[in-house]
JSON list of C-alpha atoms and ligand atoms in Angstrom, two decimals:
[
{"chain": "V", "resi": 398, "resn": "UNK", "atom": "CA", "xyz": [38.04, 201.38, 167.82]},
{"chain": "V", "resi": 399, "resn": "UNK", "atom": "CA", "xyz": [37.39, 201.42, 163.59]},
{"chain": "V", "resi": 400, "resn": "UNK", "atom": "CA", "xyz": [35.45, 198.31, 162.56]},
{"chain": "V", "resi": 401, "resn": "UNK", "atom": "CA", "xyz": [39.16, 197.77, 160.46]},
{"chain": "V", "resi": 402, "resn": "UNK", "atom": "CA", "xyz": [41.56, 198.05, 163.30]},
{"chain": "V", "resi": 403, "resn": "UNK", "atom": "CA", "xyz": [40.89, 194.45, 164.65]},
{"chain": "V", "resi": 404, "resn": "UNK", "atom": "CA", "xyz": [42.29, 192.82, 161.14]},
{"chain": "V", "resi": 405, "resn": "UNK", "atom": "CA", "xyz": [45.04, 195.65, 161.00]},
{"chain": "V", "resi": 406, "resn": "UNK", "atom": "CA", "xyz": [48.42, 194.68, 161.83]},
{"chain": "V", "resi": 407, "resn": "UNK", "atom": "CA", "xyz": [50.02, 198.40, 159.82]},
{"chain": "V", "resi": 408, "resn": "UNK", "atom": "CA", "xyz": [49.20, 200.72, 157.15]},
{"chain": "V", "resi": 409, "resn": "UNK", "atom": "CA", "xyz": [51.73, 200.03, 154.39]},
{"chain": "V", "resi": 410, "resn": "UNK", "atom": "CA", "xyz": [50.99, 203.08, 152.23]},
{"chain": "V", "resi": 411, "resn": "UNK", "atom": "CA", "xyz": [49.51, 206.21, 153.86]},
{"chain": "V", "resi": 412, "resn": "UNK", "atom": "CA", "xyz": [47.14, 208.24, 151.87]},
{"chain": "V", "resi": 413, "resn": "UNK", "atom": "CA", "xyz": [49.48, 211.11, 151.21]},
{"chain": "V", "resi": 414, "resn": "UNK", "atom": "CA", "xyz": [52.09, 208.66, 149.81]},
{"chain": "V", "resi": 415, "resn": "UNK", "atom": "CA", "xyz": [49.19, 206.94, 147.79]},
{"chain": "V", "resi": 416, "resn": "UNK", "atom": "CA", "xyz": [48.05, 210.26, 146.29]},
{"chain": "V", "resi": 417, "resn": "UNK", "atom": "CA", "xyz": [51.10, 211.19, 145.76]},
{"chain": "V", "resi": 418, "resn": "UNK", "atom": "CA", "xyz": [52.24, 208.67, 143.62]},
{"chain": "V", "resi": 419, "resn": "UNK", "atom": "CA", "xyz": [48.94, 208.72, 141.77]},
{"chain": "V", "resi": 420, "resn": "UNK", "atom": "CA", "xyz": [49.27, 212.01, 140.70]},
{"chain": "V", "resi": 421, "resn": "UNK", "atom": "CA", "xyz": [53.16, 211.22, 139.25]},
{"chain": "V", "resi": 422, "resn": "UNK", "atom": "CA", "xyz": [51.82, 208.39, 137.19]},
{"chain": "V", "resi": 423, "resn": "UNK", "atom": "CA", "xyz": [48.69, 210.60, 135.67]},
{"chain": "V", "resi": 424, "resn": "UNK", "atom": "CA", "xyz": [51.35, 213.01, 134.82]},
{"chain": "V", "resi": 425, "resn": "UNK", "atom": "CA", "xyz": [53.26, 210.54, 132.96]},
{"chain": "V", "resi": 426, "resn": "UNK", "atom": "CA", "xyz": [50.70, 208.86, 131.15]},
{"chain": "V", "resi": 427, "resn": "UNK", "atom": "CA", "xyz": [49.86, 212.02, 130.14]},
{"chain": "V", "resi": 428, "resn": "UNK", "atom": "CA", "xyz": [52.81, 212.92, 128.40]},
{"chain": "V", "resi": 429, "resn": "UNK", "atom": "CA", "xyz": [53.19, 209.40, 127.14]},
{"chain": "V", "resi": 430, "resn": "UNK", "atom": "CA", "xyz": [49.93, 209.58, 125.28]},
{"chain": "V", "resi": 431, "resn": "UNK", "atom": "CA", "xyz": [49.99, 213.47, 124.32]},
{"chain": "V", "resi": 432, "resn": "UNK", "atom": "CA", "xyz": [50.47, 212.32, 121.07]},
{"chain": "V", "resi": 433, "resn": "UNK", "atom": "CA", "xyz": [48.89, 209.50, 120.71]},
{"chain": "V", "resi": 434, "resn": "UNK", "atom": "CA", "xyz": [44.96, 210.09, 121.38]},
{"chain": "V", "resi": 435, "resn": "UNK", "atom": "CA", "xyz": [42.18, 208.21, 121.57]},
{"chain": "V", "resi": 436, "resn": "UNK", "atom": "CA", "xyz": [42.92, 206.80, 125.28]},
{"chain": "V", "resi": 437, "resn": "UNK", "atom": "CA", "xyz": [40.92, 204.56, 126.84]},
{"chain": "V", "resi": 438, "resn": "UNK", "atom": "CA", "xyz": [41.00, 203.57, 130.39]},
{"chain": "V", "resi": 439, "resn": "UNK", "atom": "CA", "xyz": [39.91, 200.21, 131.28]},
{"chain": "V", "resi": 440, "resn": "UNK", "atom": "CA", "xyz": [39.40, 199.48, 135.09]},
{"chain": "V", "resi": 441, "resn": "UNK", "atom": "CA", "xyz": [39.03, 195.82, 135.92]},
{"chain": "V", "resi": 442, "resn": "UNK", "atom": "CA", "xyz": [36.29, 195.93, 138.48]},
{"chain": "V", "resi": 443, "resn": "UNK", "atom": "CA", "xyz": [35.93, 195.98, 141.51]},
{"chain": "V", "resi": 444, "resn": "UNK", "atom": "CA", "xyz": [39.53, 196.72, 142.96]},
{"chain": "V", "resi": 445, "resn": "UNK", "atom": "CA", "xyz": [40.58, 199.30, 140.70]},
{"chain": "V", "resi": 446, "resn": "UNK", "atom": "CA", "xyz": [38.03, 201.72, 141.22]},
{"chain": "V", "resi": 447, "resn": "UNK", "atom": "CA", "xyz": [39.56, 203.94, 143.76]},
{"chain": "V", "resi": 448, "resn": "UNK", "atom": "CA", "xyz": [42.89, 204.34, 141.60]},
{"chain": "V", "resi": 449, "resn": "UNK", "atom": "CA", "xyz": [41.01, 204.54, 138.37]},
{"chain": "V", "resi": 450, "resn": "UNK", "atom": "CA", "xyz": [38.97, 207.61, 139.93]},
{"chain": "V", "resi": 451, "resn": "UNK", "atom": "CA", "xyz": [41.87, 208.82, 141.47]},
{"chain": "V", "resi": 452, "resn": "UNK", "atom": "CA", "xyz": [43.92, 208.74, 138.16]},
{"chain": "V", "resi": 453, "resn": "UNK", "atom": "CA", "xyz": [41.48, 209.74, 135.74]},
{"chain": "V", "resi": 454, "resn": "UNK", "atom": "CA", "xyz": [41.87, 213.23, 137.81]},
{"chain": "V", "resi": 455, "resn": "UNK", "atom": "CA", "xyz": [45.14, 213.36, 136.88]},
{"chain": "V", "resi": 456, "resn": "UNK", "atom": "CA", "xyz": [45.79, 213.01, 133.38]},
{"chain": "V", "resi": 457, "resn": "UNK", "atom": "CA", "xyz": [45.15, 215.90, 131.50]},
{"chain": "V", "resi": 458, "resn": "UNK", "atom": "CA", "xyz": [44.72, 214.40, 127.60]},
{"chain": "V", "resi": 459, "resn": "UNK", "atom": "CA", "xyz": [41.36, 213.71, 126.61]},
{"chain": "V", "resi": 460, "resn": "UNK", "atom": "CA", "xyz": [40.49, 210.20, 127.31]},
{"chain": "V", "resi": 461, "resn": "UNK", "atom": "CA", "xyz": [37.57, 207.90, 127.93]},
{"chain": "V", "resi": 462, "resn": "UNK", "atom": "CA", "xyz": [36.87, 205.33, 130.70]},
{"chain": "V", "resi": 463, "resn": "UNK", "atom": "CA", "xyz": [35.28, 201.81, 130.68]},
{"chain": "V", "resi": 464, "resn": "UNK", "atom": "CA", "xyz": [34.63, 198.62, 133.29]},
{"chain": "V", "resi": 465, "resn": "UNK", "atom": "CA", "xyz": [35.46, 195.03, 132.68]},
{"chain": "V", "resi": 466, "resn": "UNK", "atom": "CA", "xyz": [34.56, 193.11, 136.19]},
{"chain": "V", "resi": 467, "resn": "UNK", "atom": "CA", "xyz": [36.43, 189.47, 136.28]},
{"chain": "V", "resi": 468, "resn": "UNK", "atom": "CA", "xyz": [37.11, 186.79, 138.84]},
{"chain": "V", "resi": 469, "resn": "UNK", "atom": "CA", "xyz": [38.50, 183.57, 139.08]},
{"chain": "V", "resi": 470, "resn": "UNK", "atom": "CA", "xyz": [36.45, 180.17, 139.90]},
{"chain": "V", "resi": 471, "resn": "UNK", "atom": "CA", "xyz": [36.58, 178.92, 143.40]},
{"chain": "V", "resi": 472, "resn": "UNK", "atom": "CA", "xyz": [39.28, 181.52, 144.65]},
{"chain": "V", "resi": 473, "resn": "UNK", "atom": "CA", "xyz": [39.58, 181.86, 148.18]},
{"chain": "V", "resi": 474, "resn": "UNK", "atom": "CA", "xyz": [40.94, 184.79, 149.90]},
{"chain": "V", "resi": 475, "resn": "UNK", "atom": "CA", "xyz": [43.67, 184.29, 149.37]},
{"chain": "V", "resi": 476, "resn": "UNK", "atom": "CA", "xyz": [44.79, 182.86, 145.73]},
{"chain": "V", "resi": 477, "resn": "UNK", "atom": "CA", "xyz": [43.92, 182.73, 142.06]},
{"chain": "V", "resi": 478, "resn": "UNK", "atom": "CA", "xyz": [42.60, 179.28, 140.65]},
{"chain": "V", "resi": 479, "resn": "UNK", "atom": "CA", "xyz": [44.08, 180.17, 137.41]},
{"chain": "V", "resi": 480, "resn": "UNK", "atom": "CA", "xyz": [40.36, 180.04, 135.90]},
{"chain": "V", "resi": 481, "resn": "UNK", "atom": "CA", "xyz": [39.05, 183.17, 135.49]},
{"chain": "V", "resi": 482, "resn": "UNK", "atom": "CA", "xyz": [35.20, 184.59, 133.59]},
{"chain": "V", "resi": 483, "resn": "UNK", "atom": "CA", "xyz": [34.35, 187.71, 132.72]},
{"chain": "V", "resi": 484, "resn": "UNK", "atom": "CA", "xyz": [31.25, 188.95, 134.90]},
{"chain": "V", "resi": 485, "resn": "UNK", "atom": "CA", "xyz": [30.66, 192.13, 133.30]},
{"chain": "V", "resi": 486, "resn": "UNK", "atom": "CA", "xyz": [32.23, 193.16, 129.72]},
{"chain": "V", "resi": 487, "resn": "UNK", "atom": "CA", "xyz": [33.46, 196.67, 128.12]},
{"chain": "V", "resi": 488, "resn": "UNK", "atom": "CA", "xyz": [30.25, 198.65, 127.04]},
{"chain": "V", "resi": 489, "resn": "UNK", "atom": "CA", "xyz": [31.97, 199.14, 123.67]},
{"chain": "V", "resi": 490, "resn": "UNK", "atom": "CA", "xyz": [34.13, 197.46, 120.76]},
{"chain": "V", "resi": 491, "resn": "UNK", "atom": "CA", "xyz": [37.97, 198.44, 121.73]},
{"chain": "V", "resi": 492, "resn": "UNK", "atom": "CA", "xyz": [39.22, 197.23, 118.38]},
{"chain": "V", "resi": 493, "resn": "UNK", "atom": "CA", "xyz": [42.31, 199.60, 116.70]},
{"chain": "V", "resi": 494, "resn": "UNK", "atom": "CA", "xyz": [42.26, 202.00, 120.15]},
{"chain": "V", "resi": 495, "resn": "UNK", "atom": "CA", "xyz": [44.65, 203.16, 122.78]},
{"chain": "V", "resi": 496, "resn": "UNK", "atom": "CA", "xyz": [44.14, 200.66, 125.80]},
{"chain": "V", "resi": 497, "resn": "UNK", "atom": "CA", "xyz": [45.32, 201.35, 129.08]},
{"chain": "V", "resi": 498, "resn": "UNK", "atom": "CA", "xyz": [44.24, 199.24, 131.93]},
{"chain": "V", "resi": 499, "resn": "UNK", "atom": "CA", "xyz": [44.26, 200.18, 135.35]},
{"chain": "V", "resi": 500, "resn": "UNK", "atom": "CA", "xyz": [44.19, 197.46, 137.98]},
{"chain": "V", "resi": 501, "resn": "UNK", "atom": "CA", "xyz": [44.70, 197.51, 141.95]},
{"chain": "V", "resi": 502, "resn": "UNK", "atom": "CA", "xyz": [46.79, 194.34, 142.42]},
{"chain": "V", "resi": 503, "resn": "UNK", "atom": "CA", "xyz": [49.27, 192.11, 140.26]},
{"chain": "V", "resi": 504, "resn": "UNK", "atom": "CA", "xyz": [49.63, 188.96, 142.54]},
{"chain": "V", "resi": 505, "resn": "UNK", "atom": "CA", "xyz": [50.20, 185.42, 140.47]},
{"chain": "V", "resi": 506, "resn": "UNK", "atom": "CA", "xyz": [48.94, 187.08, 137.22]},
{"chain": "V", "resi": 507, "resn": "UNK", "atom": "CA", "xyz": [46.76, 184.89, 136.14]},
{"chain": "V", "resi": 508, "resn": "UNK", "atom": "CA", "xyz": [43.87, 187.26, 136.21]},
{"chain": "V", "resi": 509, "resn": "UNK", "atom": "CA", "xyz": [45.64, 190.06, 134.25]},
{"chain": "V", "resi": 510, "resn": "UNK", "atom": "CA", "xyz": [47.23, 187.43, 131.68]},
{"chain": "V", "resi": 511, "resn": "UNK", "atom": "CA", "xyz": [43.50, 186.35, 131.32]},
{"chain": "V", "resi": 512, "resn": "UNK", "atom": "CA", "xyz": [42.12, 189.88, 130.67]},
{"chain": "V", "resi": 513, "resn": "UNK", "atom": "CA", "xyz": [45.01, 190.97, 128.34]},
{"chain": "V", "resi": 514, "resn": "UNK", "atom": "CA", "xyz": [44.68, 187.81, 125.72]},
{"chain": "V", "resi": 515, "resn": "UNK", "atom": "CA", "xyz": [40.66, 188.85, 126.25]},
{"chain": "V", "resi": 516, "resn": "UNK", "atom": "CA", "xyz": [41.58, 192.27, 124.96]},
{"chain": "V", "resi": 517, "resn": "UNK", "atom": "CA", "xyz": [44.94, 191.70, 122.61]},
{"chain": "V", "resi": 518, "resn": "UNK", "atom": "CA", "xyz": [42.03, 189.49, 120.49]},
{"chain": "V", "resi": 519, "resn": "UNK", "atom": "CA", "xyz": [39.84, 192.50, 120.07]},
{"chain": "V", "resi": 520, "resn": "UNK", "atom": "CA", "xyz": [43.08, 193.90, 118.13]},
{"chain": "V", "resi": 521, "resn": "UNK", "atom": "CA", "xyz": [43.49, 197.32, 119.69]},
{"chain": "V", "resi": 522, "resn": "UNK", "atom": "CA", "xyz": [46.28, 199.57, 118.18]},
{"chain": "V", "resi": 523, "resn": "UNK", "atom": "CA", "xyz": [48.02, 199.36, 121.63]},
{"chain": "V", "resi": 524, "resn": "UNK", "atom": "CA", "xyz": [47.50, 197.49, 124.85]},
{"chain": "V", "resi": 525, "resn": "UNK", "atom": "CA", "xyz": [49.15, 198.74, 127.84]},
{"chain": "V", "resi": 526, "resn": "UNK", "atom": "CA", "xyz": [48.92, 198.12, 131.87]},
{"chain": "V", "resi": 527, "resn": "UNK", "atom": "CA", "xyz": [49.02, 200.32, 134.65]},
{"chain": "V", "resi": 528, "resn": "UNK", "atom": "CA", "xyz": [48.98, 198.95, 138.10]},
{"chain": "V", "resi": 529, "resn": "UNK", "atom": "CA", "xyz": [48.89, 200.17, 141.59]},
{"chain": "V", "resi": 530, "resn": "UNK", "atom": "CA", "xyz": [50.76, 197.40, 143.31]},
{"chain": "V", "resi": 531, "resn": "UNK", "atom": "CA", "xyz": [52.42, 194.34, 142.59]},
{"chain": "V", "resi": 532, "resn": "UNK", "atom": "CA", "xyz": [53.70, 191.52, 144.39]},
{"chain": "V", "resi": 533, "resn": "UNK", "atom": "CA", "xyz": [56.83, 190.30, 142.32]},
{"chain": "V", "resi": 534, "resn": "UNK", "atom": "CA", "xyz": [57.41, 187.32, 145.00]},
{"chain": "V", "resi": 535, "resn": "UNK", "atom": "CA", "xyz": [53.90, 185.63, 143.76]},
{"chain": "V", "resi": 536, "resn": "UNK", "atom": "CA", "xyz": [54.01, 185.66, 139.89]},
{"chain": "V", "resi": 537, "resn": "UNK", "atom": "CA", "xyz": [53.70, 182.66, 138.18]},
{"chain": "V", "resi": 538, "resn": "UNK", "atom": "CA", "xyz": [53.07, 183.91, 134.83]},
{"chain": "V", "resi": 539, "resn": "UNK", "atom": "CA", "xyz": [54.67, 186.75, 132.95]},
{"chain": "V", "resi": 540, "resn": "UNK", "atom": "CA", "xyz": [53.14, 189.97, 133.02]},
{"chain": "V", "resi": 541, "resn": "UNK", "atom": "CA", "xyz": [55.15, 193.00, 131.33]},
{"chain": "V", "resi": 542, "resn": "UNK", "atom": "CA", "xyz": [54.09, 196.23, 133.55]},
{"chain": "V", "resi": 543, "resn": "UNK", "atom": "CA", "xyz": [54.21, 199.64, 131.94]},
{"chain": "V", "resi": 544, "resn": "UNK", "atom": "CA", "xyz": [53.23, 201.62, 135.03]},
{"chain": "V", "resi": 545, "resn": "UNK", "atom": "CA", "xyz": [53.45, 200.89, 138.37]},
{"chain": "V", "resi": 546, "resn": "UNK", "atom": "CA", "xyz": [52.40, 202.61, 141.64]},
{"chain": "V", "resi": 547, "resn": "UNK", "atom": "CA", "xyz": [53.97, 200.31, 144.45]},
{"chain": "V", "resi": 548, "resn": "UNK", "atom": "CA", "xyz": [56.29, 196.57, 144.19]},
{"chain": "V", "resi": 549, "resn": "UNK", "atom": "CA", "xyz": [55.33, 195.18, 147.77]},
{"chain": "V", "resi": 550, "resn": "UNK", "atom": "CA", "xyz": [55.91, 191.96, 149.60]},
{"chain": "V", "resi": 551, "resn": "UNK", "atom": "CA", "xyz": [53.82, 189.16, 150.02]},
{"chain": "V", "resi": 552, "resn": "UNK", "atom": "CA", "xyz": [51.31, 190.51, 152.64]},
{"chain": "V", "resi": 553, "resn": "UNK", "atom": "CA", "xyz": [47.79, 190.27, 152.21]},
{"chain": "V", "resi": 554, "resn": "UNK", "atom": "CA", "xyz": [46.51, 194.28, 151.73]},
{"chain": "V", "resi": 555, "resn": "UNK", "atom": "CA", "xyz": [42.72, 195.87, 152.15]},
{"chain": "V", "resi": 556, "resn": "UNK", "atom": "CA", "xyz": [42.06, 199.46, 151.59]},
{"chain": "V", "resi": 557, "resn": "UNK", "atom": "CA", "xyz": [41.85, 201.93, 148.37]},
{"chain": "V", "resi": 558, "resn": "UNK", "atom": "CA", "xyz": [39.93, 199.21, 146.42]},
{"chain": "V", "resi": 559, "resn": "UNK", "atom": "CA", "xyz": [41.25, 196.41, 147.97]},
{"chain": "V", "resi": 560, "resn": "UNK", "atom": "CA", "xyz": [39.14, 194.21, 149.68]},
{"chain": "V", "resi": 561, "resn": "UNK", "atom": "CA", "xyz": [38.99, 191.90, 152.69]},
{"chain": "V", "resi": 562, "resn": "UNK", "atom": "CA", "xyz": [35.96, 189.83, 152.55]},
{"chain": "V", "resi": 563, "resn": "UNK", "atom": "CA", "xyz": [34.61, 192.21, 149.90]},
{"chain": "V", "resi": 564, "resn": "UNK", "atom": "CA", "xyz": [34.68, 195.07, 153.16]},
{"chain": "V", "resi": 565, "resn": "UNK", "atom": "CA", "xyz": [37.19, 198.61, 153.68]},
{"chain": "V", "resi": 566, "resn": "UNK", "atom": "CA", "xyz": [37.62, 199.15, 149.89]},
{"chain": "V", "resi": 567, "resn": "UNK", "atom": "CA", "xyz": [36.70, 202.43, 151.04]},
{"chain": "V", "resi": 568, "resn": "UNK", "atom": "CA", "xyz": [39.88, 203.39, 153.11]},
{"chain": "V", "resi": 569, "resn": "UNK", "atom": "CA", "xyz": [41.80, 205.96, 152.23]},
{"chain": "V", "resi": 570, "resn": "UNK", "atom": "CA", "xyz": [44.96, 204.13, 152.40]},
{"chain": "V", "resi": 571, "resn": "UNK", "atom": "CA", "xyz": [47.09, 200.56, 151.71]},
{"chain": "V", "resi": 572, "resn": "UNK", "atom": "CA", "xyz": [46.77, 198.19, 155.12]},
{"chain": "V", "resi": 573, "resn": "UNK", "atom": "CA", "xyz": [48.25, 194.56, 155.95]},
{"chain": "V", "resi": 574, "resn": "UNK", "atom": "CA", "xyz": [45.74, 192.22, 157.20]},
{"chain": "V", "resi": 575, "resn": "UNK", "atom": "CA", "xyz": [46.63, 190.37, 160.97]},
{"chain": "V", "resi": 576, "resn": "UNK", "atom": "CA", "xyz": [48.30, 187.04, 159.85]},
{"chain": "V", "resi": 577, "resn": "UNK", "atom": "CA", "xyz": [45.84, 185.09, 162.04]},
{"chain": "V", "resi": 578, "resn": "UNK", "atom": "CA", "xyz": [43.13, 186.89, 159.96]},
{"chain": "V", "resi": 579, "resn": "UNK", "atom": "CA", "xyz": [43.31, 185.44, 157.30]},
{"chain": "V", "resi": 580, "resn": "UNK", "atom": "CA", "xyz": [40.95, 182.68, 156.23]},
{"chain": "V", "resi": 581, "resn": "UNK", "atom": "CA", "xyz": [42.36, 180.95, 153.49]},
{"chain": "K", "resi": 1202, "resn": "IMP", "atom": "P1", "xyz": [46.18, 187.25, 140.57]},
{"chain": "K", "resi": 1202, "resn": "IMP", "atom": "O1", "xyz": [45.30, 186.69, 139.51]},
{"chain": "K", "resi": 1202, "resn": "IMP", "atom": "O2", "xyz": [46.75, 186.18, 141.45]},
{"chain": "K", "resi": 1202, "resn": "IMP", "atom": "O3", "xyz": [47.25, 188.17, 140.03]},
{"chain": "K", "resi": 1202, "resn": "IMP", "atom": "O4", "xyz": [45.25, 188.05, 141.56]},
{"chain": "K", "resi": 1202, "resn": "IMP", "atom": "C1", "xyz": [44.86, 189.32, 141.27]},
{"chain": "K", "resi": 1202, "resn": "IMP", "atom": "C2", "xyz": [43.61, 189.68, 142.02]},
{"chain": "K", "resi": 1202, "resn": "IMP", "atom": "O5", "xyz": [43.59, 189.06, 143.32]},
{"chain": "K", "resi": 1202, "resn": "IMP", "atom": "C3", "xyz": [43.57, 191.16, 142.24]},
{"chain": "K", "resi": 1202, "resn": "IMP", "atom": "O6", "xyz": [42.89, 191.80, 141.19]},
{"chain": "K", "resi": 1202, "resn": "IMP", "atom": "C4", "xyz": [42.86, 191.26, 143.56]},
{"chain": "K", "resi": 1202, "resn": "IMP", "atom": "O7", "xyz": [41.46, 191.32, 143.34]},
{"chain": "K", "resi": 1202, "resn": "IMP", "atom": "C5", "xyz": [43.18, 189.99, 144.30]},
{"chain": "K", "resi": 1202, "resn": "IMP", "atom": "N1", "xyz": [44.27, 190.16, 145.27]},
{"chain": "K", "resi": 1202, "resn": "IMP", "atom": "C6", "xyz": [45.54, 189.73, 145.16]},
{"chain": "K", "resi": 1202, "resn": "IMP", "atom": "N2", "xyz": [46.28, 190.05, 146.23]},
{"chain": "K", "resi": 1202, "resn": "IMP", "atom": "C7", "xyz": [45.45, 190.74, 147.04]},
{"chain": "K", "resi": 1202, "resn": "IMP", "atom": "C8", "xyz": [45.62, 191.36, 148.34]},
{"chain": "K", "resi": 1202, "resn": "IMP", "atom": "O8", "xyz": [46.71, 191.39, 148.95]},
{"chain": "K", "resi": 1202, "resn": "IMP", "atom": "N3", "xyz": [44.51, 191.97, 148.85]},
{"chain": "K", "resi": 1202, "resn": "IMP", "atom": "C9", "xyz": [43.30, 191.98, 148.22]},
{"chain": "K", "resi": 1202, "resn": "IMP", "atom": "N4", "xyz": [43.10, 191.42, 147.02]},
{"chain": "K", "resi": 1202, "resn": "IMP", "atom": "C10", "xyz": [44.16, 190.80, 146.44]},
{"chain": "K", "resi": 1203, "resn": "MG", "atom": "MG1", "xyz": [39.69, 191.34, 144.74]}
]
């Protein structure tokens, strides 16, 4: 038995379906910023850094790639505080540039509303959001999504970035934790 299997109850997303779908939103960010230029990826540490290395693969414009790590105050496993800190900033001014971020998870939305008025007051010339999978059920605040990967239910998920207890971000594929696994 895998060290994961005891908190797996199924895998949601299978790796093929996962790459898949990766590759289909590269290829349209691509086109959508052909034109444009001057891209800049911003992955919001530490769940998005399977997809963003996945992605980056597949878009074929010239672009650039930068970390912003956040997290919220007192969150437990299983929900956002609505207080969220930077940890660990862009390495470089963003002002009057093509912003893309790529993120793993858009559950209440507080953390992404955070980040984005973070970044819309470094006045880029665009700000856009890319995300691999939301939960729709959970959002308490507004969050427009330009591209998405996956809407799922309200299940807690580990695997391709995602963590449980900060463990199996390395898996391959999208899992749902046990129920009874779950601390809150
Ligand atoms: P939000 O601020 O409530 O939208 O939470 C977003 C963050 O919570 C994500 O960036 C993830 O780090 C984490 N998160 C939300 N749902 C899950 C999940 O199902 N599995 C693992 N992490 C999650
Ligand atoms: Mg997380």
């Amino acid at each position: 038995m895998k060290p994961y299997e005891k908190y797996l109850q199924e895998i949601l997303i299978d790796e093929t379906t996962l790459q898949n779908r990766v590759k289909q939103l590269g290829e349209q960010i691509s086109s959508d910023y052909a034109e444009r230029g001057d891209l800049l990826l911003i992955c919001i540490l530490k769940g998005g850094i399977m997809f963003l290395v996945d992605l980056t693969r597949h878009i074929s414009t010239p672009h650039e790639i930068d970390f912003l790590a956040v997290s919220s105050y007192g969150r437990g496993a299983r929900s956002s505080t609505g207080s969220v800190r930077i940890d660990m900033d862009l390495s470089r001014q963003v002002e009057g540039r093509h912003l893309l971020i790529v993120e793993d998870i858009i559950d209440s939305g507080q953390t992404l509303r955070f980040v984005m008025d973070v970044l819309e007051a470094r006045r880029p010339a665009s700000l856009r959001l890319c995300t691999l999978l939301n939960k729709p059920s959970r959002r308490t605040v507004q969050i427009p999504i330009d591209y998405l990967g996956f809407d799922i239910e309200d299940k807690f998920v580990f695997g391709y970035g995602l963590d449980l207890d900060e463990k199996f971000r390395n898996l391959p594929f999208i899992a749902v934790v046990k129920p009874e696994m779950i601390y809150e």
